[in-house]
PDB file of C-alpha atoms in Angstrom:
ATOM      1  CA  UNK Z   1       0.000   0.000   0.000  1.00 60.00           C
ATOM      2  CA  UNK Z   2       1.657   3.332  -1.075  1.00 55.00           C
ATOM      3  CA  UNK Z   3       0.540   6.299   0.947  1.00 54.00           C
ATOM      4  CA  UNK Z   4      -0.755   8.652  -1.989  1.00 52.00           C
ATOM      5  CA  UNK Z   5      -2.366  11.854  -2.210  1.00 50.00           C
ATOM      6  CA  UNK Z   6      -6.180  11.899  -1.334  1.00 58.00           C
ATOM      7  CA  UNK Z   7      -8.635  12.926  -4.418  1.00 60.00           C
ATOM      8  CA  UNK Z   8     -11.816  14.158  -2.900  1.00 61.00           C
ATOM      9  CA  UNK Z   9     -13.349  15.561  -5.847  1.00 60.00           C
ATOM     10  CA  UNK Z  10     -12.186  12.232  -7.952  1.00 65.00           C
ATOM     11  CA  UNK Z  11     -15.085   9.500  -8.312  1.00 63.00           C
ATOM     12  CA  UNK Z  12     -13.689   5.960  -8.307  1.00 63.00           C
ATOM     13  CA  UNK Z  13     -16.004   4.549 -10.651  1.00 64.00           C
ATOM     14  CA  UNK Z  14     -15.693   0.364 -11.152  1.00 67.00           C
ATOM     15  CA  UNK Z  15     -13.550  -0.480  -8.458  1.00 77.00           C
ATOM     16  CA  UNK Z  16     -14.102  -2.170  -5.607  1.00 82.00           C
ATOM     17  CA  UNK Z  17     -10.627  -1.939  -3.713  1.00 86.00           C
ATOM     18  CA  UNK Z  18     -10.773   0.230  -0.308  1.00 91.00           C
ATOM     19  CA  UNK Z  19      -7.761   0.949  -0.628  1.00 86.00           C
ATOM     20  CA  UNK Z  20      -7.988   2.607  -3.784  1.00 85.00           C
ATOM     21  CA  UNK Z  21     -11.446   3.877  -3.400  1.00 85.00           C
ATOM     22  CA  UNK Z  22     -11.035   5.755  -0.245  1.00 79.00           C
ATOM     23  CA  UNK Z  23      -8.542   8.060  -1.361  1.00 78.00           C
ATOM     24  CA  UNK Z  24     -10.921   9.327  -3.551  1.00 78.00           C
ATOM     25  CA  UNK Z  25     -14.823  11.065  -2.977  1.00 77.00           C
ATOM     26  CA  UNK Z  26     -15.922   7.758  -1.144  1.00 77.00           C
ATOM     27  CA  UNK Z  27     -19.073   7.849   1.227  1.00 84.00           C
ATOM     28  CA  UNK Z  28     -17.885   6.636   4.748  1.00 89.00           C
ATOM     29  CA  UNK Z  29     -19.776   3.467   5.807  1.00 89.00           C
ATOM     30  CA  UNK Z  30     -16.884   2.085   8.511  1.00 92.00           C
ATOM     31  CA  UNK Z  31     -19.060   3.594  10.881  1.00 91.00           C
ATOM     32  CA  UNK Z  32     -21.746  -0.032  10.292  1.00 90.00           C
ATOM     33  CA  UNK Z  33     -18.664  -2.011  11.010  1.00 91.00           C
ATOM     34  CA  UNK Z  34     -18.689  -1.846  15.053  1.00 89.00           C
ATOM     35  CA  UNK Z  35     -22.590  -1.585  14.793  1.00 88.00           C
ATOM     36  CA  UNK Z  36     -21.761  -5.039  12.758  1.00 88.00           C
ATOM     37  CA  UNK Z  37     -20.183  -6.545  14.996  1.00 88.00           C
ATOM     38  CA  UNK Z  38     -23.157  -6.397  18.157  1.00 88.00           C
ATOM     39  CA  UNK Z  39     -24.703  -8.789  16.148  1.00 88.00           C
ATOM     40  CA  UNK Z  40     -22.181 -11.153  16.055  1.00 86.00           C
ATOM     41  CA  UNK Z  41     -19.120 -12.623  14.646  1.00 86.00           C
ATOM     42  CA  UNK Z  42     -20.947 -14.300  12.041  1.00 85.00           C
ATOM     43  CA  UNK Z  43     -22.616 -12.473   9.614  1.00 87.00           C
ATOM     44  CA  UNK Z  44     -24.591 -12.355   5.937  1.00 82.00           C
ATOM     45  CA  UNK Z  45     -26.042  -9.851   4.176  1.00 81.00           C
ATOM     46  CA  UNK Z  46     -28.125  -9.400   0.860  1.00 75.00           C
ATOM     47  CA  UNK Z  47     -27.984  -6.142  -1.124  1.00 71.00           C
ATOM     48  CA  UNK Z  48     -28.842  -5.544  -4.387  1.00 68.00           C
ATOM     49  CA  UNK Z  49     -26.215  -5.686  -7.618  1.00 69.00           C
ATOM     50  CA  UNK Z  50     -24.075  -2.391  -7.523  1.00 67.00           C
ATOM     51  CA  UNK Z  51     -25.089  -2.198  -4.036  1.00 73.00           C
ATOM     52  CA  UNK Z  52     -21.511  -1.758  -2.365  1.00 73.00           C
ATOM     53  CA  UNK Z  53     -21.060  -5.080  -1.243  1.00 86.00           C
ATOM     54  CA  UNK Z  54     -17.819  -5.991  -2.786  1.00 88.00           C
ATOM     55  CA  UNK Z  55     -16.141  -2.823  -1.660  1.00 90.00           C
ATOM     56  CA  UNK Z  56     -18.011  -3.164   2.319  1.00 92.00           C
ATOM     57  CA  UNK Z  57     -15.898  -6.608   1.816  1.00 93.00           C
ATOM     58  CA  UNK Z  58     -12.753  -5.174   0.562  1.00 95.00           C
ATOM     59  CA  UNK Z  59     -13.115  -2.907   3.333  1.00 95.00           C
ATOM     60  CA  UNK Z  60     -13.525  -5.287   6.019  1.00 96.00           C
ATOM     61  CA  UNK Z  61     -10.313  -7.626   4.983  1.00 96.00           C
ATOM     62  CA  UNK Z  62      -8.271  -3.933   4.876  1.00 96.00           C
ATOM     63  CA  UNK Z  63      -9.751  -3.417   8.330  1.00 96.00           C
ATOM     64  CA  UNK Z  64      -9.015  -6.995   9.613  1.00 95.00           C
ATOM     65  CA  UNK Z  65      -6.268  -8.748   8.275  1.00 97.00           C
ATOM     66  CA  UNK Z  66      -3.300  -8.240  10.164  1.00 96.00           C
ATOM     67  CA  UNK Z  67      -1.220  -8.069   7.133  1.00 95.00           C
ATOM     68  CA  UNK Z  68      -2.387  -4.048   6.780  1.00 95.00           C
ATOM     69  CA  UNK Z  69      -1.621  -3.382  10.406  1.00 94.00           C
ATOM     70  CA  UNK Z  70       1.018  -0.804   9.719  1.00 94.00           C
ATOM     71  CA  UNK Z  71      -0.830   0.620   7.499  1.00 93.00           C
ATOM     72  CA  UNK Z  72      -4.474   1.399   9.800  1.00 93.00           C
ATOM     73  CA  UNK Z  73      -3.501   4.999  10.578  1.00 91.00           C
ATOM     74  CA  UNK Z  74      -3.441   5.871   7.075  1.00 90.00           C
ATOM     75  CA  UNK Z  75      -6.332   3.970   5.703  1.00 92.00           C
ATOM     76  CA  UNK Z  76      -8.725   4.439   8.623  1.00 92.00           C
ATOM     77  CA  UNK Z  77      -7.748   6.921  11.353  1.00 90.00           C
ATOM     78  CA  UNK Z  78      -9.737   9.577   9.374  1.00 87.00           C
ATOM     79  CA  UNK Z  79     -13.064   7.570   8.689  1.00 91.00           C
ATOM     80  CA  UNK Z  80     -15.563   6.825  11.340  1.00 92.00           C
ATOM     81  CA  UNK Z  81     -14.391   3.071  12.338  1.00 92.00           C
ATOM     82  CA  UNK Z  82     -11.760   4.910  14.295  1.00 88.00           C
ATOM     83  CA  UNK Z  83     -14.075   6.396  16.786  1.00 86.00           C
ATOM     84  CA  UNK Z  84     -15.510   2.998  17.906  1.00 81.00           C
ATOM     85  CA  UNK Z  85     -12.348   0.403  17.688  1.00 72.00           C
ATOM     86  CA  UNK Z  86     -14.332  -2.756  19.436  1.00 62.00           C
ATOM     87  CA  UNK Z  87     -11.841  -5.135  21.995  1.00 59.00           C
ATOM     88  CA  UNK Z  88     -14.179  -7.981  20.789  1.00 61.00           C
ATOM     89  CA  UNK Z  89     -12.910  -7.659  17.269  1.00 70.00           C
ATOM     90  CA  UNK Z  90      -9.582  -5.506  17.227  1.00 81.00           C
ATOM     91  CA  UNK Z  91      -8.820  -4.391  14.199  1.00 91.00           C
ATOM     92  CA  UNK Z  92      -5.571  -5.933  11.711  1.00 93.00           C
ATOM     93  CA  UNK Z  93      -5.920  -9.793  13.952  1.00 93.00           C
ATOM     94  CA  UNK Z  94      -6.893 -12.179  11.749  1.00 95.00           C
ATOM     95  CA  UNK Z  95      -5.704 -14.175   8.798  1.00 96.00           C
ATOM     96  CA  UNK Z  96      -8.204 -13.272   6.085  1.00 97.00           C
ATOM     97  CA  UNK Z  97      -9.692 -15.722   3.662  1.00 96.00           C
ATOM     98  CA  UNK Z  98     -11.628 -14.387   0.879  1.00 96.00           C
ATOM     99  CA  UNK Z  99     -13.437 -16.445  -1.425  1.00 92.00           C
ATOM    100  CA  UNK Z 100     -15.560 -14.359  -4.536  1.00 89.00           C
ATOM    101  CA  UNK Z 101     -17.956 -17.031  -6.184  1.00 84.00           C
ATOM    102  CA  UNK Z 102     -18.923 -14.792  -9.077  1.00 80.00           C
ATOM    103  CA  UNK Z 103     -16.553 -16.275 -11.328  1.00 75.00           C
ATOM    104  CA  UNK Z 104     -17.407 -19.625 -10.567  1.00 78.00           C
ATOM    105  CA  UNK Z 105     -18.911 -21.651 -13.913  1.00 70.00           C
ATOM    106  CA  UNK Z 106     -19.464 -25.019 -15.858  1.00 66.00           C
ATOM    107  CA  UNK Z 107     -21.989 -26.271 -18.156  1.00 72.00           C
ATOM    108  CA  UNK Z 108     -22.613 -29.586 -16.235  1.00 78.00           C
ATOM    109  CA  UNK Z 109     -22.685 -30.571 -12.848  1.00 77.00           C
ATOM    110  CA  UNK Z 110     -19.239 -32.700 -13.256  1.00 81.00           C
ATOM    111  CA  UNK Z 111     -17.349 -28.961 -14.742  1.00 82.00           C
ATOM    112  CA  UNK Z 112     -18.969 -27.265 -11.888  1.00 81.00           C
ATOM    113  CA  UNK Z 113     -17.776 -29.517  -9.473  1.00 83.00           C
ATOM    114  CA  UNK Z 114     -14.082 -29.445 -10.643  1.00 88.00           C
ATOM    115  CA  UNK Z 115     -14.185 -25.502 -11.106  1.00 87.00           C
ATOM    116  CA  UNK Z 116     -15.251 -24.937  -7.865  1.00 87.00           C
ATOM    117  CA  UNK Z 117     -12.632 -27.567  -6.671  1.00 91.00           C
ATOM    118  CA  UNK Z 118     -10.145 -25.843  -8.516  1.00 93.00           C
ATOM    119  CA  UNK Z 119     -11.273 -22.084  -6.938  1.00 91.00           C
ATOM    120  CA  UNK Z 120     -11.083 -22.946  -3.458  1.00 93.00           C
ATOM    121  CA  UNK Z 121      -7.842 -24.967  -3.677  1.00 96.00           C
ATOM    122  CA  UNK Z 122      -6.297 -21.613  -5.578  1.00 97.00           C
ATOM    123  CA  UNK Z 123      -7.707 -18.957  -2.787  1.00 96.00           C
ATOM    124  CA  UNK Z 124      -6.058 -21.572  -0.397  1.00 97.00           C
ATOM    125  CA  UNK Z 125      -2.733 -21.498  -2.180  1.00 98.00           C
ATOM    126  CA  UNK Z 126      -2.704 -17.133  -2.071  1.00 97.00           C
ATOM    127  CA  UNK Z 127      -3.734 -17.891   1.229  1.00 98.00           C
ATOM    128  CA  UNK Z 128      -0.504 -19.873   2.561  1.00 97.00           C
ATOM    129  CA  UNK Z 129       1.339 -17.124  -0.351  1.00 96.00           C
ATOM    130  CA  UNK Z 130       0.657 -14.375   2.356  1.00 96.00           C
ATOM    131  CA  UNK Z 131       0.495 -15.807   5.474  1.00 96.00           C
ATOM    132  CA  UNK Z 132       2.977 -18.932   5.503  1.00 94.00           C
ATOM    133  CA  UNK Z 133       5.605 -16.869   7.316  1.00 93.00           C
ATOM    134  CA  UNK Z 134       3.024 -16.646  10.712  1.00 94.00           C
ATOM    135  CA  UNK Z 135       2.443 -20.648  10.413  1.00 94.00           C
ATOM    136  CA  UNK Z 136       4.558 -23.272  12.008  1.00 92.00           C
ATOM    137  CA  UNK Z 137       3.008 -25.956  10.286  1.00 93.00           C
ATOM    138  CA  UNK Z 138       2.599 -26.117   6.310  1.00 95.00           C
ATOM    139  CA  UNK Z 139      -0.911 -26.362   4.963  1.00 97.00           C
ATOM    140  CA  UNK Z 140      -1.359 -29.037   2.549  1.00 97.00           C
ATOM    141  CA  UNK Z 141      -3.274 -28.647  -0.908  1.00 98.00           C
ATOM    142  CA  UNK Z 142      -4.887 -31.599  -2.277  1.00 97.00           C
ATOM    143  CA  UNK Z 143      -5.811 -31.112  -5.404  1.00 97.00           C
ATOM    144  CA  UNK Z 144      -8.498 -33.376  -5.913  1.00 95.00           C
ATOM    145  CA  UNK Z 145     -10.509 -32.641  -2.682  1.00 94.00           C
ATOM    146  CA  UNK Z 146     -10.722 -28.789  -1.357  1.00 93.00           C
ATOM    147  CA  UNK Z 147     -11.992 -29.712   2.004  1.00 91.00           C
ATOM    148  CA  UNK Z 148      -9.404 -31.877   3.061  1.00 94.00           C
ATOM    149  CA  UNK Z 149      -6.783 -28.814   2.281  1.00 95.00           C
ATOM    150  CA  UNK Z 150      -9.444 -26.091   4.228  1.00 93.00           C
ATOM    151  CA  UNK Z 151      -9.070 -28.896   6.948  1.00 92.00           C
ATOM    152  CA  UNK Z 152      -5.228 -28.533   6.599  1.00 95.00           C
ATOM    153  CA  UNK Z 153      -5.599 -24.816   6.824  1.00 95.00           C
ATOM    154  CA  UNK Z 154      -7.410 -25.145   9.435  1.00 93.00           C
ATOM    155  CA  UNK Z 155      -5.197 -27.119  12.016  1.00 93.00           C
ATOM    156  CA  UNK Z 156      -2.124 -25.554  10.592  1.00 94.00           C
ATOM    157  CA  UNK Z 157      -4.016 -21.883  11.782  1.00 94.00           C
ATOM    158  CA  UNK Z 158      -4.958 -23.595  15.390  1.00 92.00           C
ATOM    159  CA  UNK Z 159      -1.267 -24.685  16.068  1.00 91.00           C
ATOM    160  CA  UNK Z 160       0.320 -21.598  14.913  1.00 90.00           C
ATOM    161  CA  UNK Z 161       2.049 -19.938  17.622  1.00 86.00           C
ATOM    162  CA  UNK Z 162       0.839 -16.585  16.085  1.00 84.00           C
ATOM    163  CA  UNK Z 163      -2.702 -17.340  17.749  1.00 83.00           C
ATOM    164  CA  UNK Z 164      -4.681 -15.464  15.414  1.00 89.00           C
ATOM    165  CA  UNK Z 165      -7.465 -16.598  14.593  1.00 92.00           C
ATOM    166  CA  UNK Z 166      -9.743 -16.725  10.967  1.00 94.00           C
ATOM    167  CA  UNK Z 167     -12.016 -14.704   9.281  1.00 94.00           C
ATOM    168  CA  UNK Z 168     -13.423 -15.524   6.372  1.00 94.00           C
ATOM    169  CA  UNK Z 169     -15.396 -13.201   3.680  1.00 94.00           C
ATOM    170  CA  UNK Z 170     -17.844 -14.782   0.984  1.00 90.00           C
ATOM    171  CA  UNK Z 171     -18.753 -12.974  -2.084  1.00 87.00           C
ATOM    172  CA  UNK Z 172     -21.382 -13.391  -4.220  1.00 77.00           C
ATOM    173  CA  UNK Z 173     -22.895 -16.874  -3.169  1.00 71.00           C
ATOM    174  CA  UNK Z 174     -25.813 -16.909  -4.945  1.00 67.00           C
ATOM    175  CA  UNK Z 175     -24.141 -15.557  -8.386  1.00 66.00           C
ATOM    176  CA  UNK Z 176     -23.823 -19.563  -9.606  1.00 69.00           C
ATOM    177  CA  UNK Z 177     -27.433 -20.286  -8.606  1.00 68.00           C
ATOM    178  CA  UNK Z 178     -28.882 -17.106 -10.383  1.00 65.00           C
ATOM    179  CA  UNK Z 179     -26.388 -18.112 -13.466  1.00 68.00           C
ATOM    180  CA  UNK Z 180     -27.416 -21.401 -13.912  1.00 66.00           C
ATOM    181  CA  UNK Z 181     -31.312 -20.380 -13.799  1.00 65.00           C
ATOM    182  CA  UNK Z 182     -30.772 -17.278 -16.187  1.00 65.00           C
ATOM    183  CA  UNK Z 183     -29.347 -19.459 -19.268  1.00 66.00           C
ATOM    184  CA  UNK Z 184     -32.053 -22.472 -18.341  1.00 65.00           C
ATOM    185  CA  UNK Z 185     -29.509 -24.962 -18.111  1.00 71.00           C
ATOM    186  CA  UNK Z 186     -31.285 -28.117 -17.694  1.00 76.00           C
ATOM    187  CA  UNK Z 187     -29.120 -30.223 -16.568  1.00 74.00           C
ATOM    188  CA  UNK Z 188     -27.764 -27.912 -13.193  1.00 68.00           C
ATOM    189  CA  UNK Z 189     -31.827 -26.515 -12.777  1.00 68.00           C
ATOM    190  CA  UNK Z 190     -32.749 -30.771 -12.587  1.00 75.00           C
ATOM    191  CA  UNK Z 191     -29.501 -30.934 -10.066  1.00 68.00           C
ATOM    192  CA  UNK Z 192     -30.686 -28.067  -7.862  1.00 67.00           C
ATOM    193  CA  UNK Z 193     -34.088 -29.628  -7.735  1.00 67.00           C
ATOM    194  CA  UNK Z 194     -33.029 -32.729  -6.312  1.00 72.00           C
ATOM    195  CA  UNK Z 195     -31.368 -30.937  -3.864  1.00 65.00           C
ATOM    196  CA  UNK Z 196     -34.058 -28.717  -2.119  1.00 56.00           C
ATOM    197  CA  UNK Z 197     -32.630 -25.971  -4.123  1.00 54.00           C
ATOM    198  CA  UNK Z 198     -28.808 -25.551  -3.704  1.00 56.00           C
ATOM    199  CA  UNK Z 199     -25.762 -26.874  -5.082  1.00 65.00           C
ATOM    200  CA  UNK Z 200     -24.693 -29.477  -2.276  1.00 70.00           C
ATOM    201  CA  UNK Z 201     -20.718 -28.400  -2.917  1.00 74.00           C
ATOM    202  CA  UNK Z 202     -21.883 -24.921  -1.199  1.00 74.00           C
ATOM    203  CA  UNK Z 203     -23.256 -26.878   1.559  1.00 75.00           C
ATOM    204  CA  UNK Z 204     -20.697 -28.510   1.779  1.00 80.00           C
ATOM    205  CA  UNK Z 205     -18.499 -26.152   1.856  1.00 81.00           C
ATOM    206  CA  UNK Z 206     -20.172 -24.311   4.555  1.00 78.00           C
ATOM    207  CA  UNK Z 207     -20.264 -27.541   7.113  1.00 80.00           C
ATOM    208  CA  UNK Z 208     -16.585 -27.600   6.450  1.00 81.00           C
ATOM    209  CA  UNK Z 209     -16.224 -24.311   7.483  1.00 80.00           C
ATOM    210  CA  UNK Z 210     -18.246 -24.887  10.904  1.00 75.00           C
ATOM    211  CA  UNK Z 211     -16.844 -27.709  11.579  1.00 74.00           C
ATOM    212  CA  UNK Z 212     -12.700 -27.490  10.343  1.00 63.00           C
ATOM    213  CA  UNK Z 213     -12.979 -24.154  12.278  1.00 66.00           C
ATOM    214  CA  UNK Z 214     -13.904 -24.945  15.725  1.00 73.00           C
ATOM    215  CA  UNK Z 215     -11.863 -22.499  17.782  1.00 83.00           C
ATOM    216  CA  UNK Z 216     -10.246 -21.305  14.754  1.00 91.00           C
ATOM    217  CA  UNK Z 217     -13.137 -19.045  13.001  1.00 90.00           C
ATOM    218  CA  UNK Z 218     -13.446 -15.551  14.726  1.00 90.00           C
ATOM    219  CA  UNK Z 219     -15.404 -14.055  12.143  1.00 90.00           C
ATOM    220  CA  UNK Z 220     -17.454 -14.907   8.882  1.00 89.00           C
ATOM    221  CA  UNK Z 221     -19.202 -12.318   6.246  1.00 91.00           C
ATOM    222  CA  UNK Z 222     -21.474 -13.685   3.337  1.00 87.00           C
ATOM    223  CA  UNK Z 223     -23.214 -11.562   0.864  1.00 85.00           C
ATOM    224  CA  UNK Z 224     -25.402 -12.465  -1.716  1.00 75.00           C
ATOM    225  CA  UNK Z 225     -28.232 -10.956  -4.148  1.00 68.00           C
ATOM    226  CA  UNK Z 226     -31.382 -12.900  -3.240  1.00 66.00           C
ATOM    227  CA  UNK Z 227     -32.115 -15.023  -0.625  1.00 60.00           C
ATOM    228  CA  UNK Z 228     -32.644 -18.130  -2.894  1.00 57.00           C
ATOM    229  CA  UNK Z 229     -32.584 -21.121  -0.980  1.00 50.00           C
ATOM    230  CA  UNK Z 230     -30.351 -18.897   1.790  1.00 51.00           C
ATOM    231  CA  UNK Z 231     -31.397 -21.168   4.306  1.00 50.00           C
ATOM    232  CA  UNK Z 232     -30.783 -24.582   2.685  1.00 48.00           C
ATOM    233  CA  UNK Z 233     -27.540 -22.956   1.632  1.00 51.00           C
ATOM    234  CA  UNK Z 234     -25.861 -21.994   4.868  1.00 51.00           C
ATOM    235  CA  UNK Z 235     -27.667 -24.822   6.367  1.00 53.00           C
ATOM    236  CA  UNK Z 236     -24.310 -26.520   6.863  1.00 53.00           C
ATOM    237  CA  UNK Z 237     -23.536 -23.118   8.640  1.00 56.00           C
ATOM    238  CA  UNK Z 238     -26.668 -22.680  10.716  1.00 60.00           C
ATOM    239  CA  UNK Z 239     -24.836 -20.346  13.403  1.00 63.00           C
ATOM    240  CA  UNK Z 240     -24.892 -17.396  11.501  1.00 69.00           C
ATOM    241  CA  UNK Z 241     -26.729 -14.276  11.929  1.00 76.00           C
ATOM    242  CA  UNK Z 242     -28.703 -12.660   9.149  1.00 75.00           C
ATOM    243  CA  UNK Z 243     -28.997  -9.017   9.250  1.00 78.00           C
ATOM    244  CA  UNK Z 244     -30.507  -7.943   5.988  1.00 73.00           C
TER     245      UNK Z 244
END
């Protein structure tokens, strides 16, 4: 992060990186983050498209991830967040794990599958890129099964003499769903019907994350468009807190 000149009569138009956008004329909504954070440590949210949401999440890893520590003066100590720093979620202590589903495709159920494999084995493998310095024990990617290397993530987080602990933000869940039922594919509509609704990797995926992280999670955001089968989806994930 380079500490640049601030551009408040400059609109920021199409990006959605804090650390960019707040240099420029950017409306202040750090001030929701403490207000968040009564609610719980684990969170989703729905908002329409061009609503903010990928920018509220690029603003929470900036405010969380301990990586930007150094740098909290300069991208928050003039916004509102500062005013209300909260000892149940400090800011810049976690290891950050960000996972954006809205590039996630495949024609078939089988291409899905493997892409979606392949996604959260590569957000694992930036993960250990920016963070393997903090961990004593090396997290191991398996290639053909995502869960077992969250699993490895997981433990190799819990041992770490670091003792931070997780957070993990979720983009776009729903983006796949709403995909697959815009172009009428027949074949993933049939496979969502046979499961109440929702892709059973996403399940999946959140049960993994509930169980893998016992003691390790200390924070979760998910935000979506609609609230298509939202219930069946974080089912696996059933300790989270809507606040819509």
């Amino acid at each position: 992060i380079k500490e640049g000149v601030l551009h408040p009569n400059k609109f920021l138009y199409g990006s959605s990186d804090f650390a960019q956008v707040s240099k420029c004329l950017y409306f202040d909504r750090t001030g929701y983050i403490p207000l968040m954070e009564k609610y719980g440590p684990y969170l989703r949210a729905l908002r329409p498209r061009r609503f903010g949401k990928s920018l509220f999440l690029s603003t929470l890893e900036y405010y969380y991830d301990v990586t930007y520590k150094p740098y909290f003066q300069h991208l928050f100590g003039h916004l509102d967040v500062s005013k209300y720093i909260s000892d149940r979620s400090p800011p810049n202590s976690f290891l950050v794990l960000v996972f954006d589903f809205s590039g996630i495709g495949g024609g078939t159920v089988s291409s899905f599958e493997t892409s979606l494999n392949n996604y959260i084995n590569d957000t694992i493998t930036k993960f250990i890129s920016k963070y393997e310095h903090l961990l004593n024990i090396p997290i191991k990617v398996n290639v053909t099964d995502c869960f077992s290397s969250y699993q490895s993530l997981c433990n190799s987080v819990s041992l770490s003499s670091f003792r931070s602990k997780l957070y993990v933000l979720v983009d776009e869940y729903d983006t796949s769903v709403n995909q697959f039922l815009k172009e009428g594919n027949e074949e993933m509509i049939n496979h969502l019907k046979k499961n109440e609704g929702v892709l059973p990797l996403f399940r999946q995926l959140f049960t993994n994350i509930k169980k893998g992280s016992n003691g390790v999670l200390g924070g979760l955001f998910v935000t979506g468009v609609t609230p298509l089968a939202l219930n069946e989806f974080t089912s696996g994930f059933n300790i989270a807190q809507d606040i819509t």
